[in-house]
Short mmCIF file of C-alpha atoms and ligand atoms in Angstrom, two decimals:
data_model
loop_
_atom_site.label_atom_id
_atom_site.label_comp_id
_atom_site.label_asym_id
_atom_site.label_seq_id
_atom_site.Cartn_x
_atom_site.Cartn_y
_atom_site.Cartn_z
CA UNK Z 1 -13.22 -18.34 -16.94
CA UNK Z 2 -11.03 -19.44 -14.28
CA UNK Z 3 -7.28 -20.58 -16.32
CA UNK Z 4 -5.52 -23.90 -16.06
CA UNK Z 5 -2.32 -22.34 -17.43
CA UNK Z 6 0.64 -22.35 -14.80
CA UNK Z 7 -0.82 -20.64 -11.18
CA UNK Z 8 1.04 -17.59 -10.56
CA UNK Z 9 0.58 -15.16 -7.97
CA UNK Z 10 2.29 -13.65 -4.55
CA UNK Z 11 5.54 -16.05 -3.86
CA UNK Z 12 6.26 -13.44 -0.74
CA UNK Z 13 5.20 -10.50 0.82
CA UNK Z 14 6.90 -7.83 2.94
CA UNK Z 15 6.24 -4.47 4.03
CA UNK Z 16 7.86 -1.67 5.79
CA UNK Z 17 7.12 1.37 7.50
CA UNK Z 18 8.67 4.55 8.71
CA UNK Z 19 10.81 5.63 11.58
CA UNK Z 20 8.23 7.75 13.54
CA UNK Z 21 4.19 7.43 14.73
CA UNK Z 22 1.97 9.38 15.88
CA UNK Z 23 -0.87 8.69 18.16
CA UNK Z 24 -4.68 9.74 17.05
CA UNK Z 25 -5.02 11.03 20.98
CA UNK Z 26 -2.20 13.51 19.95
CA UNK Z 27 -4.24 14.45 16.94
CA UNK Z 28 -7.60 14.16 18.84
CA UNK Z 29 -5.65 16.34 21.90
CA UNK Z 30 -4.67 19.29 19.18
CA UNK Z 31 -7.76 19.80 17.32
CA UNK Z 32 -9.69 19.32 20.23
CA UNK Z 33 -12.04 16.52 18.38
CA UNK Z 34 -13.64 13.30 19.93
CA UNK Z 35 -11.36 10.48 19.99
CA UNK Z 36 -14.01 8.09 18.99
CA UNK Z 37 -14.06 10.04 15.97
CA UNK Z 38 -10.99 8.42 15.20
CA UNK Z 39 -11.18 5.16 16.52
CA UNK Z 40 -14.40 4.38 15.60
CA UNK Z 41 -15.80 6.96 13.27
CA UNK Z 42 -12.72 6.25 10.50
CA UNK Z 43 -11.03 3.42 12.41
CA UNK Z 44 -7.55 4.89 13.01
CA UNK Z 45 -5.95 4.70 15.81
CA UNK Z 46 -2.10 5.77 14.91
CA UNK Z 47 -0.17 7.32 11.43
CA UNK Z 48 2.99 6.12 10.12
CA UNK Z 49 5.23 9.45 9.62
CA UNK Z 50 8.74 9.14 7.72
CA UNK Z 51 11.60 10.52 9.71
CA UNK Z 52 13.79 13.50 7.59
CA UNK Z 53 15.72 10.78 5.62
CA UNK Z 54 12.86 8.73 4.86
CA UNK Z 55 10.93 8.68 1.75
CA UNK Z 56 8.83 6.10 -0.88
CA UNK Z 57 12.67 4.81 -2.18
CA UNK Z 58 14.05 4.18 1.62
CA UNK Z 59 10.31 2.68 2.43
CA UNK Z 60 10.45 0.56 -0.77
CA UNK Z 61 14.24 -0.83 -0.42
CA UNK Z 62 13.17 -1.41 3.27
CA UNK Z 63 10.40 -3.72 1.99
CA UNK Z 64 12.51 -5.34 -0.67
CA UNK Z 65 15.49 -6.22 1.10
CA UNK Z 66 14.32 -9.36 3.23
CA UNK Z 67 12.39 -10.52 -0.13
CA UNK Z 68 15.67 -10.34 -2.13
CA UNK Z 69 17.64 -11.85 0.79
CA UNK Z 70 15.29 -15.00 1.03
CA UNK Z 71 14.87 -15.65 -2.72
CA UNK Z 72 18.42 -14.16 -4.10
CA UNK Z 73 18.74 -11.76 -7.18
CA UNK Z 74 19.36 -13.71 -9.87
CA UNK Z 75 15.80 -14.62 -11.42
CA UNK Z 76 14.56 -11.07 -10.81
CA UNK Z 77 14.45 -9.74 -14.42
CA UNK Z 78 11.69 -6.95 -14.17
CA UNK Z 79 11.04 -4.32 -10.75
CA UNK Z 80 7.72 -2.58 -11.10
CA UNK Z 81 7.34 0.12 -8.17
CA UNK Z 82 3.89 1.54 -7.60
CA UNK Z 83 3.56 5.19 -6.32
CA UNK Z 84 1.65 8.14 -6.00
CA UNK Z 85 3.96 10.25 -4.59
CA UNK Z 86 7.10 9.79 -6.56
CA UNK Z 87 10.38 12.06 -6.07
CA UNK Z 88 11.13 12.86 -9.70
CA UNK Z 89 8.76 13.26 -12.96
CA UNK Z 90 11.73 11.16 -14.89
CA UNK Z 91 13.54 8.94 -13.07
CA UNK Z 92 11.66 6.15 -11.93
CA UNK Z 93 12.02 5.10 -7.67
CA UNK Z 94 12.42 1.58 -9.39
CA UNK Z 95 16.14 2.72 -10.53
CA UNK Z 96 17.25 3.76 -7.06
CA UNK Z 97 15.66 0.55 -5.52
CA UNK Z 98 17.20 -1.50 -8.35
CA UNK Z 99 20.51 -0.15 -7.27
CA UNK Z 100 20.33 0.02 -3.12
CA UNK Z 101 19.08 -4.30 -3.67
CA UNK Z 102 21.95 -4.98 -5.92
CA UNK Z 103 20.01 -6.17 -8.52
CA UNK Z 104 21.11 -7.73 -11.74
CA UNK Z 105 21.96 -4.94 -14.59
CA UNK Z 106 20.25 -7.38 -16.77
CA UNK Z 107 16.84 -6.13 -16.01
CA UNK Z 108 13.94 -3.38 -16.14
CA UNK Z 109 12.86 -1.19 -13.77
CA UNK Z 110 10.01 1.06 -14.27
CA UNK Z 111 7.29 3.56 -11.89
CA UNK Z 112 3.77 3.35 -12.57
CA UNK Z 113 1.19 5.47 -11.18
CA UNK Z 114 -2.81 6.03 -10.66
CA UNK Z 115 -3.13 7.13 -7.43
CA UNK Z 116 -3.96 3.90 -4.93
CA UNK Z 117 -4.56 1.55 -7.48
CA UNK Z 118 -1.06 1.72 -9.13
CA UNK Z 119 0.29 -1.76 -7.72
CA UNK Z 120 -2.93 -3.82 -8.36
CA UNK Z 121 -1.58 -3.06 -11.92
CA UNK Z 122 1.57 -3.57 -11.18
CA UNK Z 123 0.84 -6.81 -9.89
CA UNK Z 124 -1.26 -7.98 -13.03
CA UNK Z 125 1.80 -6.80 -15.21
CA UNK Z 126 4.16 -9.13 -13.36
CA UNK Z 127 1.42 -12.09 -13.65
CA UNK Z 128 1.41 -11.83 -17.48
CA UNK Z 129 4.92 -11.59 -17.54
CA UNK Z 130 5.35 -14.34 -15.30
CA UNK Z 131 2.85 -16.29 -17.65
CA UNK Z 132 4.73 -15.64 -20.61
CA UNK Z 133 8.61 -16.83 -19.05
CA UNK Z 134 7.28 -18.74 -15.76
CA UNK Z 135 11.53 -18.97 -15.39
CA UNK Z 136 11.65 -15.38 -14.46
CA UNK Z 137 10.48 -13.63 -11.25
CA UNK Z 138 9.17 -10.00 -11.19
CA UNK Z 139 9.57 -7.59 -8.00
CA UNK Z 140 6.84 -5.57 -7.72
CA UNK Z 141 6.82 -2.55 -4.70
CA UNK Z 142 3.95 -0.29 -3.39
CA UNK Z 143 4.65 2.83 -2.07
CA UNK Z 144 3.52 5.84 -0.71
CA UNK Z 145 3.73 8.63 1.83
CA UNK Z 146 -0.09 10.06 2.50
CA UNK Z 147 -0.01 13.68 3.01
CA UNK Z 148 -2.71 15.98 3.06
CA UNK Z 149 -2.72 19.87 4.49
CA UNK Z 150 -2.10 20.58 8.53
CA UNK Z 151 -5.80 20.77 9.62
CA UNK Z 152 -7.90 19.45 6.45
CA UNK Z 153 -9.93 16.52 7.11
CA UNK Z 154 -7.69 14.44 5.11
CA UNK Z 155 -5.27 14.92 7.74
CA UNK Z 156 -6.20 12.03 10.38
CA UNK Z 157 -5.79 9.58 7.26
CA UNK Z 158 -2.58 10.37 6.76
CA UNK Z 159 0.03 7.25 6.48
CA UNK Z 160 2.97 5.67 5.09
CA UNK Z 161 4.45 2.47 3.96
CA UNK Z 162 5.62 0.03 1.30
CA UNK Z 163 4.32 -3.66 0.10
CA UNK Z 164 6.98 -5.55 -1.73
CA UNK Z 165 6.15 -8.58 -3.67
CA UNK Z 166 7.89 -11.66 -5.44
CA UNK Z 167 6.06 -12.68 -8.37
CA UNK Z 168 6.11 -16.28 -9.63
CA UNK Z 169 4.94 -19.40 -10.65
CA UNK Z 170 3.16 -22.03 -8.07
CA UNK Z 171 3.38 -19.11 -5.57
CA UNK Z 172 4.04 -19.79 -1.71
CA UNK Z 173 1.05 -16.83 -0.75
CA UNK Z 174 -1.51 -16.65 -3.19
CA UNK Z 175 -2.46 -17.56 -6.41
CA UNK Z 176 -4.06 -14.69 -8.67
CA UNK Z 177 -7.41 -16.02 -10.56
CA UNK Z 178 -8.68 -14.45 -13.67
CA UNK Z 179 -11.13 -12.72 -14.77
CA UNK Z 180 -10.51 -9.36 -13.10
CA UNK Z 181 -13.74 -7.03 -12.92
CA UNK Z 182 -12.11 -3.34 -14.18
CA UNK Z 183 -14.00 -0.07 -13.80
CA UNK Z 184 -12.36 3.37 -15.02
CA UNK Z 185 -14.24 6.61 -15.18
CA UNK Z 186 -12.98 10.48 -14.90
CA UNK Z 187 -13.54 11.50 -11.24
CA UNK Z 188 -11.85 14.39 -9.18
CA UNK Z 189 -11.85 13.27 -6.00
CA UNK Z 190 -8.76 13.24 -5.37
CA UNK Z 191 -5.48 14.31 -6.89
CA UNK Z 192 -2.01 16.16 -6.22
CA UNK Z 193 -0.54 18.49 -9.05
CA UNK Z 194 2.97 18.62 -9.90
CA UNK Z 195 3.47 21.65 -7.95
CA UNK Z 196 2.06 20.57 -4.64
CA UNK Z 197 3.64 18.87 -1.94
CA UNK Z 198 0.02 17.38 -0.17
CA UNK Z 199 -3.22 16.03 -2.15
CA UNK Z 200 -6.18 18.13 -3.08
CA UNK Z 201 -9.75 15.51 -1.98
CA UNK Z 202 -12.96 16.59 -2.14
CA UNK Z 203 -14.15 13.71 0.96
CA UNK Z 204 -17.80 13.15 0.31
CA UNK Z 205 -17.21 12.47 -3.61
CA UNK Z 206 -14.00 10.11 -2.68
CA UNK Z 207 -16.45 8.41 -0.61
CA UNK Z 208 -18.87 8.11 -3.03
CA UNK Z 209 -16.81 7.43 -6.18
CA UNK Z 210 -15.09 4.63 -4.57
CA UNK Z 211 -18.53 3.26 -3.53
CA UNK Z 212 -19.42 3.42 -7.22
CA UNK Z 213 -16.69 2.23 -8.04
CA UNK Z 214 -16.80 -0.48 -5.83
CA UNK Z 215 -20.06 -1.59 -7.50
CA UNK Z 216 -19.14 -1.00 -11.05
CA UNK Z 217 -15.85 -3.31 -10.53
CA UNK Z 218 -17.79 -6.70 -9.00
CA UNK Z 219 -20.79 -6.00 -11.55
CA UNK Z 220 -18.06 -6.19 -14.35
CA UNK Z 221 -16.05 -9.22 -12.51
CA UNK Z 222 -19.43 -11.20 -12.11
CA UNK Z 223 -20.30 -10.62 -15.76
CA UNK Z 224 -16.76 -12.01 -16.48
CA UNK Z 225 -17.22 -15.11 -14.52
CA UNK Z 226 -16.31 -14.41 -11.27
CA UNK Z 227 -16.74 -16.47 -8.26
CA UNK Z 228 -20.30 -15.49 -5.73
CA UNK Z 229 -19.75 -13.35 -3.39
CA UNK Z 230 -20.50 -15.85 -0.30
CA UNK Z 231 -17.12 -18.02 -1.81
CA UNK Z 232 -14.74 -15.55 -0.55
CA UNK Z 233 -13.09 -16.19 2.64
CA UNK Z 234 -12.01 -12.87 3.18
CA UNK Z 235 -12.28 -9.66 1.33
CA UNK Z 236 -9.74 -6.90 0.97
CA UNK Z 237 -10.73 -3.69 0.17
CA UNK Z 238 -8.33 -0.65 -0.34
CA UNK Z 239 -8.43 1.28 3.18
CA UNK Z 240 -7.68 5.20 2.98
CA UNK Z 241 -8.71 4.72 6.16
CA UNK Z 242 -10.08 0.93 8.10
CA UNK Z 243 -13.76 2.30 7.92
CA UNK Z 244 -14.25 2.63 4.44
CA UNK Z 245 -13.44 -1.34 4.01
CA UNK Z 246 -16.68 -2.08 6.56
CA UNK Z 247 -18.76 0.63 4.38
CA UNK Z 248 -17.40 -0.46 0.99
CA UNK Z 249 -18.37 -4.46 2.08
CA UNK Z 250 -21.72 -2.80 3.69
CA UNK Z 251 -22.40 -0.87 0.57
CA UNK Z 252 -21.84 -4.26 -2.19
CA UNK Z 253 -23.84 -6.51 0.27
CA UNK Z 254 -26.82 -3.92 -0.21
CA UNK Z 255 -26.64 -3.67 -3.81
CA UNK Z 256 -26.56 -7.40 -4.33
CA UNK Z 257 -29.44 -7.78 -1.71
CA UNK Z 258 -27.57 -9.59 0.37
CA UNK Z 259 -27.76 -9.38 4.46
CA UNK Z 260 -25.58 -6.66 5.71
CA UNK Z 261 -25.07 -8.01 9.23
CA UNK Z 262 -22.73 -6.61 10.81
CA UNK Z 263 -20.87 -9.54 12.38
CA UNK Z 264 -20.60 -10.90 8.89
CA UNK Z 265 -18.90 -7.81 7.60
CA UNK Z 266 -16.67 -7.80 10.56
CA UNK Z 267 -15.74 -11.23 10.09
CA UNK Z 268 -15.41 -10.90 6.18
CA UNK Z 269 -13.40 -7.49 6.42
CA UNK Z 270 -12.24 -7.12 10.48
CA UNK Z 271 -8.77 -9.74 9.89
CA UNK Z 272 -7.73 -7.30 6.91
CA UNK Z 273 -7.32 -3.79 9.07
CA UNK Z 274 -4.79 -4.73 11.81
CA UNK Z 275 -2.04 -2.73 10.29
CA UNK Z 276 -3.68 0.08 8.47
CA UNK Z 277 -5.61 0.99 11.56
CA UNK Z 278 -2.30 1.97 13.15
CA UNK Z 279 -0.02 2.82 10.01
CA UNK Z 280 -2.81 5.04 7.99
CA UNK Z 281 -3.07 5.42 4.39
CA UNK Z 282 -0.01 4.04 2.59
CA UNK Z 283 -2.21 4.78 -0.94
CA UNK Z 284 -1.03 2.01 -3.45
CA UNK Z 285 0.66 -0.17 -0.45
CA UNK Z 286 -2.62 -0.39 1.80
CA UNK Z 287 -4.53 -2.85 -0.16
CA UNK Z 288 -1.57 -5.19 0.22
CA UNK Z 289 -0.61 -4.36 4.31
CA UNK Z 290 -4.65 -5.51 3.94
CA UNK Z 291 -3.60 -8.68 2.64
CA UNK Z 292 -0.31 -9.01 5.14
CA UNK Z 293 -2.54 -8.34 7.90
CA UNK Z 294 -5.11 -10.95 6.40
CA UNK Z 295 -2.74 -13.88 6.20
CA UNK Z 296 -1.14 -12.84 9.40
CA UNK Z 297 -4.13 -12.58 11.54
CA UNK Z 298 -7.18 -15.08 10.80
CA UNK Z 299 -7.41 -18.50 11.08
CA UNK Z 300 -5.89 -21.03 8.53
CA UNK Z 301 -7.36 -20.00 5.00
CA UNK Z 302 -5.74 -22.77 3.02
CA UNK Z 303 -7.37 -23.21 -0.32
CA UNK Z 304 -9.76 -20.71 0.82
CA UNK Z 305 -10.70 -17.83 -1.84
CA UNK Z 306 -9.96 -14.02 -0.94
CA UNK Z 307 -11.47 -10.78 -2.91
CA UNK Z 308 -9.41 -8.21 -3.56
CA UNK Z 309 -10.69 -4.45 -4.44
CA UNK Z 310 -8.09 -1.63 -5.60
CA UNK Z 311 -9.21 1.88 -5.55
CA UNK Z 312 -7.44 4.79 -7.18
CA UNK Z 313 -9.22 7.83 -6.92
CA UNK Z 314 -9.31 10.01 -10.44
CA UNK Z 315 -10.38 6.81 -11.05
CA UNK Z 316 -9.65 3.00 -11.68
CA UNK Z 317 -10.95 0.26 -9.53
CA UNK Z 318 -10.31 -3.39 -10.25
CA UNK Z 319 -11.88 -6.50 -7.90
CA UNK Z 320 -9.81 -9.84 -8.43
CA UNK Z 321 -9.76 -13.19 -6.42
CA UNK Z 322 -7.05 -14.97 -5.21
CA UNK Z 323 -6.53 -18.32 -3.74
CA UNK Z 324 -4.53 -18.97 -0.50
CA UNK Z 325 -1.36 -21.65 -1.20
CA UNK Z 326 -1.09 -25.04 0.94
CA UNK Z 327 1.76 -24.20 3.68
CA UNK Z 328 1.08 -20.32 3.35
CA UNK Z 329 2.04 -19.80 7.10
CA UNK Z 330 5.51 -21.31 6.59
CA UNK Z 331 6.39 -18.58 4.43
CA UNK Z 332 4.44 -15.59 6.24
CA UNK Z 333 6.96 -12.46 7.99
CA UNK Z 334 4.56 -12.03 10.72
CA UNK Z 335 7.18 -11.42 12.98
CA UNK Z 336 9.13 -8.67 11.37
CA UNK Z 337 5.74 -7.39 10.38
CA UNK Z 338 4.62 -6.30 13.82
CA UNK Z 339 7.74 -5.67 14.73
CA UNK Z 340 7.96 -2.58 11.72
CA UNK Z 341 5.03 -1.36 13.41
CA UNK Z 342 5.67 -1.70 17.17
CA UNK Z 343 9.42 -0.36 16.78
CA UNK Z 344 8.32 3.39 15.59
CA UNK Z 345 8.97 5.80 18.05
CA UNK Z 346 6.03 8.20 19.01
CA UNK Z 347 5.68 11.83 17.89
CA UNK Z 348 4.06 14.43 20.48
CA UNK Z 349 1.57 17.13 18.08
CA UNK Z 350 4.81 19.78 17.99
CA UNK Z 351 7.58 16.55 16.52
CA UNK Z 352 4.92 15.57 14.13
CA UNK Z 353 3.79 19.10 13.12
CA UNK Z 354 7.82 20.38 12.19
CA UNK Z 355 8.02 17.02 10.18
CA UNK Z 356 5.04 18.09 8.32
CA UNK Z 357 6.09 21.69 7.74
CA UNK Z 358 9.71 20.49 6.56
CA UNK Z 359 11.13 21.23 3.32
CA UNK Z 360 14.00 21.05 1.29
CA UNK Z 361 15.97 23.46 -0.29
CA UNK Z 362 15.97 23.22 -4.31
CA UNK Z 363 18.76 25.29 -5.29
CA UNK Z 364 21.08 22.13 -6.14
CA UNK Z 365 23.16 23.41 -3.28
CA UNK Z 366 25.09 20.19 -1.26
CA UNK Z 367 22.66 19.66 1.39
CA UNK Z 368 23.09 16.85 3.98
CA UNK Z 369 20.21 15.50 5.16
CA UNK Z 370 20.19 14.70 9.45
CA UNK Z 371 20.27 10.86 10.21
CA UNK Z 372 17.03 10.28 11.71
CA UNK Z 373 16.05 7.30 10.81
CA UNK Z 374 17.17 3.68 12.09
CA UNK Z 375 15.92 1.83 9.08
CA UNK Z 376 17.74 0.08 6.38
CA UNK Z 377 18.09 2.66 4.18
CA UNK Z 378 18.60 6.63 4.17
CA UNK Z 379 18.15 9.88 1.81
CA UNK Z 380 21.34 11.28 2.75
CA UNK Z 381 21.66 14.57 0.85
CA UNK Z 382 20.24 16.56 -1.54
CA UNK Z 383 23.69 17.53 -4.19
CA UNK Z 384 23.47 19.37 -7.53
CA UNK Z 385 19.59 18.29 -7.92
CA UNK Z 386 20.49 14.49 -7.47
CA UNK Z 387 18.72 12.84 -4.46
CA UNK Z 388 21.61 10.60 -2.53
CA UNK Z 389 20.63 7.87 -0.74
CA UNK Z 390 22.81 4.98 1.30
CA UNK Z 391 22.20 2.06 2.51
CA UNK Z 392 22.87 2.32 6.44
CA UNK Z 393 26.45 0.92 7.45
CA UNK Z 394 24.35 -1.45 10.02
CA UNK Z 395 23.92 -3.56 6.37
CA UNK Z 396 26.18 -6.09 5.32
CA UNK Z 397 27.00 -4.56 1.90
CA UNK Z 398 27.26 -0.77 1.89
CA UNK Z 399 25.25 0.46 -1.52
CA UNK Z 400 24.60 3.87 -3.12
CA UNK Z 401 22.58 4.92 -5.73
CA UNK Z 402 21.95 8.50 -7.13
CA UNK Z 403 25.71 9.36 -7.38
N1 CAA Y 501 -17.86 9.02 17.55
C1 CAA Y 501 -18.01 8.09 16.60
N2 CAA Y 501 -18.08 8.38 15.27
C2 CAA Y 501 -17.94 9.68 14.92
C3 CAA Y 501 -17.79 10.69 15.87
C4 CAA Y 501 -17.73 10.32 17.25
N3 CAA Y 501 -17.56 11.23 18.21
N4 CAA Y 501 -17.71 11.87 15.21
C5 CAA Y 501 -17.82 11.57 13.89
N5 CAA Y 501 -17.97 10.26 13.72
C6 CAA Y 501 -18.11 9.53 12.47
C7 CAA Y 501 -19.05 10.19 11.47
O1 CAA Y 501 -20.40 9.87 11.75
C8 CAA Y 501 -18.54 9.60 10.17
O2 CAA Y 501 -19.03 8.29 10.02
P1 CAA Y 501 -19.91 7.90 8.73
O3 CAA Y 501 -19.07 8.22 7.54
O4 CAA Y 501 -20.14 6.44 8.90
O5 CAA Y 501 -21.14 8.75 8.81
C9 CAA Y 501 -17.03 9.49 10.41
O6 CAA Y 501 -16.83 9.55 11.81
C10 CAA Y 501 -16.24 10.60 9.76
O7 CAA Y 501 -16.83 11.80 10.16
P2 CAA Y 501 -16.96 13.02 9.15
O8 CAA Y 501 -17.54 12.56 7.84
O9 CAA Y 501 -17.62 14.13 9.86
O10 CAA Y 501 -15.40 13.34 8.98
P3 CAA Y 501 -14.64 14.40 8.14
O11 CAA Y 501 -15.52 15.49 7.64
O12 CAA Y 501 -13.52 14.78 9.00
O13 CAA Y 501 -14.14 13.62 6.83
C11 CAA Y 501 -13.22 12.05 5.35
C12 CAA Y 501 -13.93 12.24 6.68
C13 CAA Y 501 -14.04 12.63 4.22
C14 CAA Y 501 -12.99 10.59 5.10
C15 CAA Y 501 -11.83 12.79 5.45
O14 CAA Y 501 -11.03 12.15 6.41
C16 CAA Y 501 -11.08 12.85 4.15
O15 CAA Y 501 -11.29 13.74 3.32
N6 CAA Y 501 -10.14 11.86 3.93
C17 CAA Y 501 -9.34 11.82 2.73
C18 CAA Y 501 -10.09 11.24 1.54
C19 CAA Y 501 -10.39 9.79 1.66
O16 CAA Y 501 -9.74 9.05 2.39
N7 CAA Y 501 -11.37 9.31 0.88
C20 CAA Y 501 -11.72 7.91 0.83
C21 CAA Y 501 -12.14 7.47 -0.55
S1 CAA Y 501 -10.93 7.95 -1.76
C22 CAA Y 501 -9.71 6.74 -1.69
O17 CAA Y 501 -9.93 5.70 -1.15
C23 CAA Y 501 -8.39 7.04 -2.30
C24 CAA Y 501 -7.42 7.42 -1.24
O18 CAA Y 501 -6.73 6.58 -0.70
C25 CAA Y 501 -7.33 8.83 -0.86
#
């Protein structure tokens, strides 16, 4: 099942994450709970949290820019941006990107959601497009700010972030195999209606839908011609929060029959949670900051197979493969990677908690929004209904979009 047509897949990968962190001891410190709890019980040790003037646009531009930069505009005929929490039912975040990059008019630029799983389809859009005009590139973004209520159990998963990705032909990362195993089936275990700022989750089911889930994807990939399990190098599972990779691997070794040592799942799963661990649950982006911290972290996986299973709860899972390019590292950001997430300033319980509680006004009064952050980008007022964002003057080229 495995195509000889043109390889496509992942040419480059960047993310970016927000302004502010906070600790899990702060978290642990307030609700007065165990900080193994944290650290081991759901492996999470720190949560991204977006400064004022941050949001999934300013996150995704942030994680676009140094893609454009490297590769130039000009082939980029097609921006795809992944997100579960959006900032208008109409206007798609891919416009306001498209316009903060510079991007040629001469293109598309659409939103797609289902919860997490949103840029895994994304990303098999842009490899059919790619397939069918291997002269054109597509950019495809992930992002997402995780909120859940002040005090819920969802709340120690919270996160934020944004994956961006080139898509093209004999890509520099890694190539995307066929088949794909695809599992869909009406679950509410989590969701976030149109009128609500932070997610509704019933836990236990999201835990056991995505293990379903999980199973139903690989049983349809195998039946499809998949690779064996024991070829993958690596495996990348979505990661709401670290812990549920280890369980999710746990959970598919024990259905196939397989030994579930625990080194072995460590070793098969461990190199994929560096970054989620400490920037939470960036929904749709944290499969890919899996696959960042992947290529970042473990040894040299040249020509070496990785797994690959999205998760959106409500719910849609799909497991793919990939294959790791020759001369991968030479095109890696590790860098500016652990950089984004050692240059966030910490939050004390009280900074973190008025963040939370913020809101804007929606009279479509003018409303300036505080500089906060020291990214790339900024939401810089709220004006007649119309959300106005600027690049930073830091940047060479000073862009708008919204106006
Ligand atoms: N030391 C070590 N471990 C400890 C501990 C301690 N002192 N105290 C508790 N633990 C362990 C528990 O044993 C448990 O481990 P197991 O699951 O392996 O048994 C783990 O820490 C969590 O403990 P609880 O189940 O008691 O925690 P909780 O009631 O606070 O809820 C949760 C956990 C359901 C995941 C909750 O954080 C939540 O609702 N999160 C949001 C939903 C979510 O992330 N679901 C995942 C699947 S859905 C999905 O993937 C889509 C998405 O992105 C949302």
């Amino acid at each position: 099942m495995r195509s000889s047509r043109t390889t496509v897949g992942i040419h480059d990968l960047s993310f970016a994450t927000t302004e502010f962190v906070l600790p899990h001891t702060a978290l642990a410190g307030h609700h007065g709970t165990e900080i193994a709890k944290y650290h081991v019980g759901i492996g999470q040790r720190a949560m991204s949290v977006p400064a004022l003037d941050e949001d999934i646009v300013t996150l995704a531009a942030a994680a676009a820019a140094p893609v454009v930069a490297r590769h130039g505009a000009e082939r980029i005929r097609t921006v795809l941006l992944a997100t579960e929490s959006s900032v208008d039912q109409a206007k798609s975040a891919a416009v306001y990107v498209h316009a903060l990059l510079g991007l040629p008019a001469a293109a598309r630029a659409v939103e797609l959601k289902q919860a997490c799983y949103g840029a895994t389809a994304a990303l098999q859009l842009a490899v059919a497009l790619v397939h069918r005009d291997p002269a054109q590139r597509v950019l495809v973004i992930a992002s997402d700010v995780s909120k859940y209520e002040l005090d819920s159990p969802g709340e120690a998963t919270q996160g934020a972030a944004a994956a961006a990705m080139l898509i093209g032909p004999d890509p520099a990362l890694v190539r995307v195999e066929e088949p794909s195993g695809l599992h869909t089936a009406d679950v509410m275990d989590f969701w976030r209606p149109n009128y609500r700022d932070a997610a509704l989750v019933d836990g236990p089911t999201s835990v056991t839908a995505y293990l379903r889930a999980v199973e139903a994807a690989w049983t349809d990939y195998r039946e499809h011609g998949g690779r064996k399990l024991d070829e993958f190098a690596a495996l990348c599972y979505h990661q709401p929060f670290t812990r549920m990779a280890f369980k999710a691997h746990r959970h598919l070794l024990n259905v196939l029959g397989h030994d579930p040592d625990p080194d072995g799942i460590a070793r098969a799963v461990g190199p994929t949670t560096a970054y989620n661990s400490v920037v939470g649950n960036s929904y749709t982006a944290s499969l890919y900051l899996g696959l960042a911290s992947l290529l970042d972290q473990a040894d040299d996986l040249t020509g070496r197979p990785v797994g690959f299973l999205s998760y959106g709860s409500g719910s849609v899972a799909e497991f793919f493969a990939g294959t790791v390019a020759p001369g991968y590292r030479d095109h890696l950001r590790t860098a500016a990677h652990r950089e984004a997430v050692a240059r966030r300033q910490p939050l004390d319980y009280a900074g973190y908690r008025a963040l939370h509680e913020q809101t804007f006004p929606v009279d479509g009064g003018d409303h300036p929004v505080p500089p906060q952050t020291t990214g790339p980008f900024r939401l810089a007022a709220l004006r007649g209904h119309k959300r106005i964002y600027e690049a930073r003057s830091e940047q060479r080229s000073v862009r708008t979009a919204g106006q």
